[in-house]
Amino acid sequence: MALITSQQYLESVKKLKPKVYVGGKWVKNLLDNPVTKSMVMANAAIYDLAQEPEAKEIMIAKSHLTGEPINRNLNVARNIHDLDMRQEMALLTSQTVGTCNYRCVGCDALNALASTTWEMDQALGTKYNERFNNWLKMAQSKDLAVSGAITDAKGDRKKRPTQQDEQDVFLHLVEKRDDGIVVRGFKVSQSGAIGAHETLVLPGGGLKDDEAAFALSFAVPNGSPGLSYICQYNAYSAEREYFGDETEELGNPIYGQRETSTMVFDNVFIPWERVFLCGETKYAGRLVTRFAKAHRMNCGGACKVGFADVIIGGTMLAAEYIGVEKVPHIQEKIIDMVRLSETSHACAIAAAMRGREEPKGSGVYLPDDLFGNAAKLNIAHGFWEIIKNAGDIGGGLVVTMPRLKDLDDPEVGPTLKKVFGAAAPAEKRLKVAKFLQHWAAGLHGAGTWHGAGAPQTQRFMFQVLTDFDKKKKMAKKLMGMKEDEAPKAAAKK
Amino acid sequence: MTGDGSQHEEDRNRLSNEVGSGMEIIEVKIGKSGSIYTGLEGTFANIVECCLRKKVLPGFHEKGLVADAKLKDRTLTLVLSGKLTGAKLTEMMEIAMPNIGAYADKGDNASFFIGVKSEK
């Protein structure tokens, strides 16, 4: 049973009872709460995609461990084609649900783990890779929804993890026992763990030698005692709760905004068989860097491009509904939106095509670092421009519209239909305005900025990965300028 | 090592190593009926940790549900509070097991056993 249907996933979710808190209450059933349900339904749609024949090449891969067909969300990339299909999956899933593929971070985390655990076993003689492969085989055989948790709360940024007043702001080891470890602390801004079967936890960044307690990576089942989830809560959460089953009132009716939570680990036990890093500080940074490398290609250069595609589509409809679709500056703005998104996608494709085995001998392929970072940095800035143009062309209505159901109100409905009727009926105009509101006035601007790491991290990587001396030499050569002579300090002696 | 389960941890480790293949087969016995679950090695240790040390059943967040838990060799005996029918106990274990990463399966080669009873 290497591929399950959305119905099988939903049946499994009915039995998952994670400790989830949403806006003042504990949620007993993920499918009964409108907010958590939207996240689960997005996951279900991703399971559906893998059943569609036309999406097969993108969504299904062959397990390198068993040879069985598996969902690509659980695949370890073994070649360039895998990397390319991985970023295409990010594009397709975003186009399909208009929110997170909540298995995406887990997929990039497991690729980073496949690479780094192999490297550790080679260098240190550990058994992490064997354990990880056992876990992966199990996850693949059950087609589990696996999410990923990376970001620590971090506390006072001037202080290292060991210096924090509140130790839990970095997830840390409490106890090492014969049968496993006990961990404690928080992971924040985590997407979709509530509806996942398991979550892969990685360190939040590089660590120093004396920070071994924070060098942790493991897989944790969703309902593990001691683990709880405090979900994000905002105007969109409140709106979704307010409308309940009347989801047609909402910008993204079924799948909603991106749902995240703060994961609270209160002395959670993790058996050794699920531990993939414990104290090896030297490998914490490598693990996170490899995760970022994969995630910047996918999250930046493909996922957000899928969002851009549906925003562009909605914006064009908004223009048509008021009869401005042929106005030159409108067309120019839409072309700008395409330019920004496709440039990022090109970076993602380049990152995949220039991918390589890392480390040599591991069999694991990771995207090119520079192009992956370029994809993310480009879309971080470009996405604001894209939603700005959507708001521009969509007009003030995007944020001033009444409720959709007000059109059916016997008293104000007839008036509203007159007010908002244009080249299309008021119903269509308001529907697309609500859709654009979801993007232009929603959570995705800041989400895109920070997701896969804030732009400053990509700028730092540009600094590290770019050979600036080589560029200066090329410029000098072209100008006919001689190379600077080496310092003659030795000659003076 | 601390807590109630410490004396059994060596046994658990030894038993885990015997199974091989990275997976464990666990039989949940309620009355005369038994259900098979498979999970990654360490799953039984995790259930023992939950029930014996934390006194909680995975997937159930109310306190006091686990009235008693005992581990002997490879068998965990669990007594749940309240007067629960066999059907209710089965339903509860069908929730508890996947929440700790063990999934319903077929077969009869269980290496670990969980006997579940209702408090009288």
Coordinates of C-alpha atoms in Angstrom, one line a residue:
Chain A
M1 CA 0.0 0.0 0.0
A2 CA 2.5 2.6 -1.1
L3 CA 0.0 5.1 -2.3
I4 CA -3.2 6.0 -0.4
T5 CA -6.2 7.9 -1.5
S6 CA -7.5 11.2 0.0
Q7 CA -10.3 9.2 1.5
Q8 CA -7.9 6.9 3.3
Y9 CA -5.9 9.9 4.5
L10 CA -9.1 11.5 5.8
E11 CA -10.1 8.2 7.6
S12 CA -6.6 8.2 9.2
V13 CA -7.0 11.8 10.3
K14 CA -10.2 10.9 12.2
K15 CA -8.1 8.7 14.4
L16 CA -5.3 11.3 14.9
K17 CA -5.9 13.1 18.2
P18 CA -3.1 15.6 18.5
K19 CA -3.4 18.2 21.3
V20 CA -4.4 21.3 19.2
Y21 CA -5.3 24.7 20.5
V22 CA -7.0 27.2 18.2
G23 CA -8.2 30.6 19.3
G24 CA -9.1 29.9 22.8
K25 CA -10.2 26.3 22.7
W26 CA -8.8 22.8 22.3
V27 CA -9.8 21.1 19.2
K28 CA -11.0 17.5 19.7
N29 CA -11.5 16.6 16.0
L30 CA -9.5 18.3 13.3
L31 CA -12.3 17.9 10.8
D32 CA -14.9 19.6 13.0
N33 CA -13.0 22.9 13.4
P34 CA -13.2 25.0 10.2
V35 CA -9.7 26.3 10.6
T36 CA -7.9 22.9 11.1
K37 CA -10.2 21.3 8.6
S38 CA -8.9 23.7 5.8
M39 CA -5.4 22.4 6.5
V40 CA -6.5 18.8 6.4
M41 CA -8.4 19.3 3.2
A42 CA -5.4 20.8 1.6
N43 CA -3.4 17.6 2.5
A44 CA -6.2 15.5 1.1
A45 CA -6.1 17.4 -2.2
I46 CA -2.4 16.6 -2.4
Y47 CA -3.2 12.9 -2.0
D48 CA -5.8 13.2 -4.7
L49 CA -3.2 14.7 -7.1
A50 CA -1.1 11.6 -6.9
Q51 CA -4.1 9.6 -8.2
E52 CA -4.5 11.7 -11.3
P53 CA -2.9 10.1 -14.4
E54 CA -1.8 13.5 -15.8
A55 CA 0.1 14.3 -12.6
K56 CA 1.7 10.9 -12.3
E57 CA 5.2 11.9 -13.6
I58 CA 5.3 14.8 -11.1
M59 CA 3.6 13.3 -8.1
I60 CA 4.9 9.7 -8.1
A61 CA 8.5 8.5 -7.7
K62 CA 10.1 5.1 -7.3
S63 CA 11.5 4.4 -3.8
H64 CA 15.3 3.9 -3.9
L65 CA 14.8 1.7 -0.8
T66 CA 12.1 -0.7 -2.0
G67 CA 11.6 0.0 -5.7
E68 CA 7.9 0.6 -5.0
P69 CA 6.0 3.6 -6.4
I70 CA 5.7 6.3 -3.7
N71 CA 4.4 9.8 -3.3
R72 CA 7.1 12.2 -4.3
N73 CA 6.6 14.0 -1.0
L74 CA 8.5 11.0 0.5
N75 CA 11.1 10.6 -2.2
V76 CA 14.9 11.1 -1.8
A77 CA 16.1 12.8 -5.0
R78 CA 18.7 10.5 -6.7
N79 CA 19.2 12.4 -10.0
I80 CA 18.5 15.7 -11.8
H81 CA 15.1 14.5 -13.0
D82 CA 14.0 13.9 -9.4
L83 CA 15.1 17.4 -8.5
D84 CA 13.2 18.8 -11.5
M85 CA 10.1 16.9 -10.7
R86 CA 10.3 17.9 -7.1
Q87 CA 10.2 21.6 -8.0
E88 CA 7.4 20.9 -10.5
M89 CA 5.5 19.2 -7.7
A90 CA 5.8 22.4 -5.6
L91 CA 4.4 24.4 -8.5
L92 CA 1.5 22.0 -9.2
T93 CA 0.5 21.7 -5.6
S94 CA 0.4 25.4 -5.1
Q95 CA -1.7 25.9 -8.3
T96 CA -4.0 23.2 -7.0
V97 CA -4.6 24.3 -3.4
G98 CA -3.5 28.0 -3.3
T99 CA -1.9 27.3 0.1
C100 CA 0.9 25.1 1.4
N101 CA 1.5 21.6 0.3
Y102 CA 1.9 20.8 4.0
R103 CA 4.1 17.8 3.2
C104 CA 6.7 20.0 1.4
V105 CA 8.9 20.9 4.4
G106 CA 8.9 17.2 5.4
C107 CA 10.1 16.3 1.9
D108 CA 13.0 18.7 2.0
A109 CA 13.9 17.7 5.5
L110 CA 14.0 14.0 4.6
N111 CA 16.3 14.8 1.7
A112 CA 18.6 16.8 4.0
L113 CA 18.6 13.9 6.5
A114 CA 19.3 11.2 3.8
S115 CA 22.4 13.2 2.8
T116 CA 23.6 14.1 6.3
T117 CA 23.0 10.9 8.1
W118 CA 24.9 9.1 5.4
E119 CA 27.8 11.4 5.8
M120 CA 27.7 11.0 9.6
D121 CA 27.7 7.3 9.4
Q122 CA 30.7 7.4 7.0
A123 CA 32.7 9.8 9.2
L124 CA 31.6 8.7 12.7
G125 CA 30.6 5.1 12.4
T126 CA 27.1 5.9 13.6
K127 CA 23.9 4.1 12.6
Y128 CA 21.8 7.2 11.8
N129 CA 21.4 6.5 8.1
E130 CA 20.2 2.9 8.8
R131 CA 17.7 4.2 11.3
F132 CA 16.6 7.0 9.0
N133 CA 16.1 4.5 6.1
N134 CA 14.1 2.2 8.3
W135 CA 11.9 5.2 9.3
L136 CA 11.6 6.3 5.6
K137 CA 10.7 2.8 4.5
M138 CA 7.9 2.8 7.0
A139 CA 6.7 6.3 6.0
Q140 CA 6.7 5.3 2.4
S141 CA 4.9 2.0 2.9
K142 CA 2.1 3.8 4.7
D143 CA 2.2 6.9 2.5
L144 CA 2.3 9.0 5.6
A145 CA 1.9 12.8 5.6
V146 CA 5.2 14.0 7.0
S147 CA 5.7 17.7 8.0
G148 CA 8.9 19.4 9.1
A149 CA 9.7 21.6 12.0
I150 CA 12.9 23.7 11.9
T151 CA 12.5 27.2 13.4
D152 CA 13.4 27.6 17.1
A153 CA 11.7 30.5 19.0
K154 CA 15.3 31.8 19.4
G155 CA 14.6 34.2 22.3
D156 CA 17.1 37.1 22.7
R157 CA 19.0 37.1 19.4
K158 CA 22.1 38.6 21.0
K159 CA 22.5 35.4 23.0
R160 CA 23.6 31.8 22.1
P161 CA 21.2 28.9 23.0
T162 CA 23.1 28.1 26.2
Q163 CA 22.9 31.8 27.3
Q164 CA 19.1 32.2 27.0
D165 CA 17.2 32.9 30.2
E166 CA 14.5 30.6 28.9
Q167 CA 16.2 27.4 27.7
D168 CA 13.1 26.2 25.9
V169 CA 13.4 28.8 23.2
F170 CA 15.7 26.3 21.5
L171 CA 14.5 22.8 21.4
H172 CA 16.9 20.8 23.5
L173 CA 17.9 17.5 25.0
V174 CA 16.6 16.8 28.6
E175 CA 17.7 13.2 29.1
K176 CA 19.5 10.5 27.2
R177 CA 18.3 7.1 28.1
D178 CA 19.0 3.5 27.0
D179 CA 15.8 3.4 25.0
G180 CA 15.7 6.9 23.7
I181 CA 15.9 10.6 24.4
V182 CA 13.6 13.1 26.1
V183 CA 13.3 16.5 24.4
R184 CA 11.9 19.8 25.5
G185 CA 11.3 23.3 23.9
F186 CA 9.5 25.0 21.1
K187 CA 9.4 25.0 17.3
V188 CA 7.6 28.0 15.8
S189 CA 5.9 28.9 12.5
Q190 CA 5.5 25.2 11.7
S191 CA 3.2 24.5 8.7
G192 CA 0.7 21.6 8.9
A193 CA 2.1 19.4 11.6
I194 CA -1.4 19.2 13.1
G195 CA -2.7 17.2 10.2
A196 CA 0.4 15.2 9.5
H197 CA 1.0 11.6 10.7
E198 CA 4.6 12.5 11.7
T199 CA 6.9 15.5 11.8
L200 CA 10.6 15.5 11.1
V201 CA 12.4 17.9 13.5
L202 CA 15.7 19.5 12.5
P203 CA 17.9 22.0 14.4
G204 CA 17.2 25.6 13.7
G205 CA 20.7 26.5 12.6
G206 CA 24.5 25.9 13.0
L207 CA 25.8 25.1 16.4
K208 CA 29.1 25.4 18.3
D209 CA 30.9 22.6 20.1
D210 CA 29.4 23.4 23.5
E211 CA 25.8 23.4 22.1
A212 CA 25.5 19.7 21.8
A213 CA 22.2 19.6 23.7
F214 CA 20.6 21.5 20.8
A215 CA 21.9 19.3 18.0
L216 CA 18.8 17.2 17.6
S217 CA 16.9 15.7 14.8
F218 CA 14.2 13.1 15.0
A219 CA 10.8 11.9 13.7
V220 CA 7.9 12.3 16.1
P221 CA 4.3 10.9 15.7
N222 CA 1.7 13.5 15.7
G223 CA -0.1 12.4 18.8
S224 CA 2.9 11.8 21.1
P225 CA 2.1 12.6 24.7
G226 CA 3.7 15.8 25.8
L227 CA 3.5 17.3 22.3
S228 CA 0.9 20.1 21.8
Y229 CA 0.2 22.6 19.0
I230 CA -0.9 26.2 19.5
C231 CA -2.2 27.3 16.2
Q232 CA -1.9 30.7 14.6
Y233 CA -5.0 32.9 15.0
N234 CA -5.8 36.0 13.0
A235 CA -8.6 37.8 11.2
Y236 CA -8.8 35.0 8.6
S237 CA -9.1 32.3 11.3
A238 CA -11.9 34.3 12.9
E239 CA -13.6 34.8 9.6
R240 CA -13.5 31.1 8.8
E241 CA -14.9 30.2 12.2
Y242 CA -17.6 32.8 11.7
F243 CA -18.8 31.5 8.4
G244 CA -18.5 27.8 9.4
D245 CA -19.8 25.7 6.6
E246 CA -20.5 28.7 4.4
T247 CA -17.0 28.5 2.9
E248 CA -18.1 30.0 -0.4
E249 CA -17.8 33.3 1.4
L250 CA -14.1 32.9 1.8
G251 CA -11.2 33.9 -0.5
N252 CA -9.8 30.3 -0.7
P253 CA -13.0 28.4 0.3
I254 CA -11.8 24.9 0.9
Y255 CA -8.0 25.2 1.6
G256 CA -7.8 28.5 3.4
Q257 CA -4.8 30.6 4.3
R258 CA -1.6 28.9 5.3
E259 CA -2.1 27.3 8.7
T260 CA 0.8 27.1 11.1
S261 CA 1.3 26.4 14.8
T262 CA 3.8 26.6 17.6
M263 CA 4.8 23.1 18.6
V264 CA 5.4 22.7 22.3
F265 CA 7.5 19.7 23.4
D266 CA 7.0 19.1 27.1
N267 CA 9.5 16.4 27.8
V268 CA 8.6 14.3 24.8
F269 CA 10.1 10.8 24.6
I270 CA 11.7 9.8 21.3
P271 CA 12.9 6.2 20.9
W272 CA 16.4 5.9 19.5
E273 CA 15.1 4.3 16.4
R274 CA 13.6 7.7 15.5
V275 CA 16.6 9.8 16.4
F276 CA 18.8 11.0 13.5
L277 CA 21.1 13.5 15.2
C278 CA 22.0 13.7 18.8
G279 CA 24.8 15.9 19.9
E280 CA 26.9 16.0 16.7
T281 CA 27.1 19.8 16.5
K282 CA 29.4 19.7 13.5
Y283 CA 26.6 18.3 11.4
A284 CA 23.7 20.5 12.6
G285 CA 24.7 23.4 10.3
R286 CA 25.2 21.1 7.4
L287 CA 21.8 19.5 7.9
V288 CA 20.0 22.9 8.0
T289 CA 22.0 24.2 5.1
R290 CA 21.0 21.2 3.0
F291 CA 17.4 21.6 4.0
A292 CA 17.5 25.3 3.0
K293 CA 19.2 24.5 -0.3
A294 CA 16.3 22.2 -1.2
H295 CA 13.6 24.4 0.3
R296 CA 14.6 27.6 -1.3
M297 CA 14.4 26.0 -4.8
N298 CA 11.0 24.5 -4.0
C299 CA 9.3 27.1 -1.7
G300 CA 10.8 30.1 -3.4
G301 CA 11.1 29.2 -7.0
A302 CA 8.1 27.0 -7.5
C303 CA 5.5 27.0 -4.7
K304 CA 5.2 30.8 -4.8
V305 CA 5.2 30.8 -8.6
G306 CA 2.1 28.5 -8.4
F307 CA 0.5 31.1 -6.1
A308 CA 1.5 33.8 -8.6
D309 CA -0.2 31.8 -11.4
V310 CA -3.6 31.8 -9.6
I311 CA -3.2 35.5 -8.5
I312 CA -2.5 36.4 -12.2
G313 CA -5.5 34.5 -13.3
G314 CA -7.7 36.2 -10.7
T315 CA -6.3 39.6 -11.5
M316 CA -7.1 39.1 -15.2
L317 CA -10.7 38.1 -14.4
A318 CA -11.0 41.2 -12.2
A319 CA -9.9 43.3 -15.2
E320 CA -12.3 41.6 -17.5
Y321 CA -15.2 42.0 -15.1
I322 CA -14.8 45.8 -15.2
G323 CA -13.9 46.0 -18.9
V324 CA -10.3 47.1 -18.6
E325 CA -8.5 44.0 -19.8
K326 CA -7.3 45.7 -23.0
V327 CA -6.1 48.9 -21.4
P328 CA -2.3 49.1 -22.0
H329 CA -1.1 49.8 -18.5
I330 CA -3.2 47.0 -17.1
Q331 CA -1.7 44.6 -19.6
E332 CA 1.8 45.9 -18.7
K333 CA 1.2 45.3 -15.1
I334 CA 0.0 41.7 -15.7
I335 CA 3.1 41.1 -17.9
D336 CA 5.2 42.4 -15.0
M337 CA 3.6 39.8 -12.7
V338 CA 4.4 37.1 -15.1
R339 CA 8.0 38.3 -15.5
L340 CA 8.5 38.3 -11.8
S341 CA 7.1 34.8 -11.2
E342 CA 8.6 33.1 -14.2
T343 CA 12.1 34.5 -13.4
S344 CA 11.9 32.8 -10.1
H345 CA 10.7 29.6 -11.7
A346 CA 13.6 29.7 -14.1
C347 CA 15.9 30.0 -11.1
A348 CA 14.3 26.9 -9.6
I349 CA 14.6 24.9 -12.8
A350 CA 18.3 26.0 -13.0
A351 CA 18.8 25.0 -9.4
A352 CA 17.5 21.5 -10.3
M353 CA 19.4 21.2 -13.5
R354 CA 22.7 22.2 -11.8
G355 CA 22.0 19.9 -8.9
R356 CA 24.6 17.4 -7.8
E357 CA 25.2 14.5 -5.5
E358 CA 26.0 15.7 -2.0
P359 CA 28.1 14.4 -0.5
K360 CA 29.8 12.3 -3.1
G361 CA 28.9 8.6 -2.7
S362 CA 25.6 9.3 -0.8
G363 CA 23.5 9.0 -3.9
V364 CA 21.5 12.0 -2.7
Y365 CA 21.0 14.9 -5.1
L366 CA 20.6 18.4 -3.9
P367 CA 19.8 21.6 -5.9
D368 CA 22.4 24.2 -6.8
D369 CA 22.8 26.5 -3.9
L370 CA 23.2 29.8 -5.7
F371 CA 20.3 29.4 -8.1
G372 CA 18.1 28.1 -5.2
N373 CA 18.9 31.2 -3.2
A374 CA 18.3 33.3 -6.2
A375 CA 14.9 31.8 -6.7
K376 CA 13.9 32.5 -3.1
L377 CA 15.3 36.1 -2.9
N378 CA 13.8 37.0 -6.2
I379 CA 10.3 35.9 -5.2
A380 CA 10.6 37.4 -1.8
H381 CA 10.7 40.8 -3.4
G382 CA 8.7 39.9 -6.5
F383 CA 5.7 38.6 -4.5
W384 CA 5.0 42.0 -2.9
E385 CA 5.0 43.4 -6.5
I386 CA 2.7 40.7 -7.7
I387 CA 0.1 41.2 -4.9
K388 CA 0.5 45.0 -5.3
N389 CA -0.5 44.7 -8.9
A390 CA -3.3 42.4 -8.0
G391 CA -4.6 45.0 -5.5
D392 CA -4.0 47.7 -8.1
I393 CA -6.0 46.1 -10.9
G394 CA -8.5 44.5 -8.5
G395 CA -9.3 48.0 -7.2
G396 CA -10.4 49.3 -3.9
L397 CA -13.2 46.7 -3.9
V398 CA -10.6 44.1 -2.9
V399 CA -10.7 45.6 0.6
T400 CA -14.0 47.5 0.7
M401 CA -16.4 44.8 -0.5
P402 CA -19.4 43.7 1.5
R403 CA -20.1 40.0 2.2
L404 CA -21.0 37.9 -0.7
K405 CA -24.2 36.7 0.9
D406 CA -25.3 40.3 1.3
L407 CA -26.2 40.1 -2.4
D408 CA -29.0 37.8 -1.4
D409 CA -30.3 40.0 1.4
P410 CA -33.9 41.1 0.4
E411 CA -33.3 44.6 1.7
V412 CA -29.7 45.5 0.5
G413 CA -29.1 42.8 -2.1
P414 CA -30.8 44.5 -5.1
T415 CA -29.0 47.7 -4.3
L416 CA -25.6 46.0 -4.1
K417 CA -26.2 44.2 -7.4
K418 CA -26.7 47.6 -9.0
V419 CA -23.7 49.1 -7.3
F420 CA -21.2 46.3 -8.2
G421 CA -22.6 45.2 -11.6
A422 CA -20.2 46.1 -14.4
A423 CA -19.0 44.2 -17.4
A424 CA -19.9 41.1 -15.3
P425 CA -22.6 40.5 -12.7
A426 CA -21.9 41.7 -9.1
E427 CA -21.7 38.1 -7.9
K428 CA -18.6 37.5 -10.1
R429 CA -17.0 40.8 -9.3
L430 CA -17.3 40.2 -5.6
K431 CA -16.2 36.6 -5.8
V432 CA -13.0 37.5 -7.5
A433 CA -12.4 40.5 -5.3
K434 CA -12.7 38.2 -2.3
F435 CA -10.2 35.9 -3.9
L436 CA -7.7 38.7 -4.4
Q437 CA -8.3 40.0 -0.9
H438 CA -7.1 36.6 0.3
W439 CA -3.8 37.3 -1.4
A440 CA -3.3 41.0 -1.4
A441 CA -4.6 41.6 2.2
G442 CA -3.8 38.2 3.5
L443 CA -0.9 36.4 5.2
H444 CA 1.0 35.4 2.1
G445 CA 3.1 38.5 1.7
A446 CA 5.0 38.3 4.9
G447 CA 4.7 34.5 4.7
T448 CA 6.6 34.5 1.4
W449 CA 9.1 36.9 2.7
H450 CA 10.1 34.7 5.7
G451 CA 9.3 31.2 4.4
A452 CA 12.5 29.2 3.7
G453 CA 14.4 31.9 5.5
A454 CA 14.2 35.7 5.5
P455 CA 15.9 37.4 2.5
Q456 CA 18.9 38.4 4.7
T457 CA 19.9 34.7 4.8
Q458 CA 19.8 34.5 1.0
R459 CA 21.9 37.7 0.7
F460 CA 24.4 36.1 3.1
M461 CA 24.5 33.0 0.9
F462 CA 25.1 35.2 -2.2
Q463 CA 28.0 36.7 -0.4
V464 CA 29.5 33.3 0.4
L465 CA 28.8 31.6 -2.9
T466 CA 29.8 34.4 -5.3
D467 CA 33.3 34.6 -6.5
F468 CA 33.6 38.4 -6.5
D469 CA 37.4 38.4 -7.2
K470 CA 36.8 36.5 -10.4
K471 CA 34.3 39.1 -11.5
K472 CA 36.8 41.9 -10.7
K473 CA 39.5 40.1 -12.7
M474 CA 37.2 39.8 -15.7
A475 CA 36.5 43.5 -15.5
K476 CA 40.2 44.4 -15.3
K477 CA 41.1 42.2 -18.1
L478 CA 38.4 43.8 -20.3
M479 CA 39.6 47.2 -19.4
G480 CA 43.2 46.3 -20.0
M481 CA 44.0 47.0 -16.4
K482 CA 47.0 45.2 -14.9
E483 CA 46.5 43.0 -11.9
D484 CA 47.6 44.6 -8.6
E485 CA 51.0 43.6 -7.6
A486 CA 51.4 41.4 -4.6
P487 CA 52.5 43.3 -1.4
K488 CA 56.3 43.7 -1.4
A489 CA 56.7 43.4 2.3
A490 CA 59.2 40.5 2.0
A491 CA 61.2 42.4 -0.6
K492 CA 61.7 45.4 1.7
K493 CA 63.4 43.2 4.2
Chain B
M1 CA 17.6 6.3 34.3
T2 CA 14.6 7.2 36.4
G3 CA 11.0 6.2 36.9
D4 CA 8.9 3.1 37.1
G5 CA 10.0 1.5 33.9
S6 CA 13.8 1.5 34.5
Q7 CA 14.1 -2.1 35.5
H8 CA 12.6 -3.2 32.3
E9 CA 14.5 -1.1 29.8
E10 CA 17.3 -3.6 29.3
D11 CA 14.8 -6.3 28.5
R12 CA 13.0 -4.0 26.0
N13 CA 16.3 -3.1 24.3
R14 CA 17.2 -6.8 24.0
L15 CA 13.8 -7.6 22.6
S16 CA 13.9 -4.8 20.1
N17 CA 17.1 -6.1 18.8
E18 CA 15.7 -9.5 18.3
V19 CA 13.0 -8.4 15.9
G20 CA 15.2 -6.9 13.1
S21 CA 13.9 -5.3 9.8
G22 CA 13.4 -2.1 11.6
M23 CA 9.8 -2.8 12.5
E24 CA 7.9 -4.2 15.5
I25 CA 4.7 -6.2 15.5
I26 CA 2.5 -5.5 18.5
E27 CA -0.6 -7.4 19.5
V28 CA -3.3 -5.6 21.4
K29 CA -5.4 -8.1 23.4
I30 CA -8.8 -7.1 24.7
G31 CA -10.6 -10.0 26.3
K32 CA -10.3 -12.9 23.9
S33 CA -9.8 -10.9 20.7
G34 CA -6.5 -9.6 19.5
S35 CA -5.5 -6.9 16.9
I36 CA -2.2 -6.6 15.2
Y37 CA -0.3 -3.4 14.8
T38 CA 3.1 -2.7 13.2
G39 CA 5.3 0.3 14.0
L40 CA 8.9 1.3 13.8
E41 CA 11.2 -0.4 16.3
G42 CA 11.0 1.6 19.6
T43 CA 7.2 1.9 19.2
F44 CA 6.5 -0.5 22.1
A45 CA 9.1 1.4 24.2
N46 CA 7.2 4.6 23.4
I47 CA 3.9 3.1 24.5
V48 CA 5.4 1.9 27.7
E49 CA 6.8 5.3 28.3
C50 CA 3.4 6.9 27.8
C51 CA 1.4 4.4 29.9
L52 CA 3.9 3.5 32.6
R53 CA 5.8 6.8 33.2
K54 CA 3.5 9.5 31.9
K55 CA 0.3 7.6 32.8
V56 CA -1.4 8.7 29.6
L57 CA -2.8 6.9 26.6
P58 CA -1.6 8.4 23.3
G59 CA -4.4 10.4 21.6
F60 CA -6.3 10.9 24.9
H61 CA -5.5 14.1 26.8
E62 CA -7.6 13.6 29.9
K63 CA -5.8 12.8 33.1
G64 CA -6.5 9.7 35.1
L65 CA -7.5 7.5 32.1
V66 CA -4.7 5.1 32.8
A67 CA -5.6 3.6 36.1
D68 CA -2.8 1.1 36.1
A69 CA 0.0 -0.1 33.9
K70 CA 2.5 -3.0 34.4
L71 CA 5.3 -4.3 32.2
K72 CA 6.4 -7.9 32.4
D73 CA 8.9 -9.1 29.8
R74 CA 7.3 -8.2 26.5
T75 CA 3.8 -7.7 27.8
L76 CA 2.2 -4.4 28.9
T77 CA -0.9 -4.8 31.0
L78 CA -3.1 -1.7 30.9
V79 CA -6.1 -0.9 33.1
L80 CA -8.2 2.0 31.9
S81 CA -10.4 3.9 34.3
G82 CA -14.2 3.8 34.1
K83 CA -16.5 1.0 33.3
L84 CA -15.6 0.5 29.6
T85 CA -17.0 -2.2 27.4
G86 CA -14.8 -4.4 25.2
A87 CA -16.0 -2.5 22.2
K88 CA -15.1 0.9 23.8
L89 CA -11.7 -0.4 24.8
T90 CA -11.1 -1.6 21.2
E91 CA -12.2 1.8 19.8
M92 CA -9.8 3.6 22.2
M93 CA -6.8 1.4 21.3
E94 CA -7.6 2.0 17.6
I95 CA -7.1 5.7 18.3
A96 CA -4.1 5.3 20.7
M97 CA -2.0 3.1 18.4
P98 CA -1.8 5.4 15.3
N99 CA -1.2 8.4 17.5
I100 CA 2.1 6.8 18.5
G101 CA 3.0 5.6 15.0
A102 CA 1.6 2.1 15.1
Y103 CA -0.8 1.0 12.3
A104 CA -3.3 -1.8 12.1
D105 CA -1.9 -4.8 10.2
K106 CA -2.4 -8.5 9.7
G107 CA -0.3 -11.5 10.9
D108 CA 0.3 -13.4 14.0
N109 CA 4.0 -13.0 14.7
A110 CA 3.8 -10.4 17.4
S111 CA 6.9 -9.7 19.5
F112 CA 5.1 -7.4 22.0
F113 CA 1.8 -7.6 23.6
I114 CA -0.6 -5.1 25.2
G115 CA -3.4 -6.5 27.3
V116 CA -6.1 -3.9 27.9
K117 CA -8.7 -4.2 30.6
S118 CA -11.3 -1.9 32.1
E119 CA -11.2 -0.9 35.7
K120 CA -13.7 -3.0 37.6

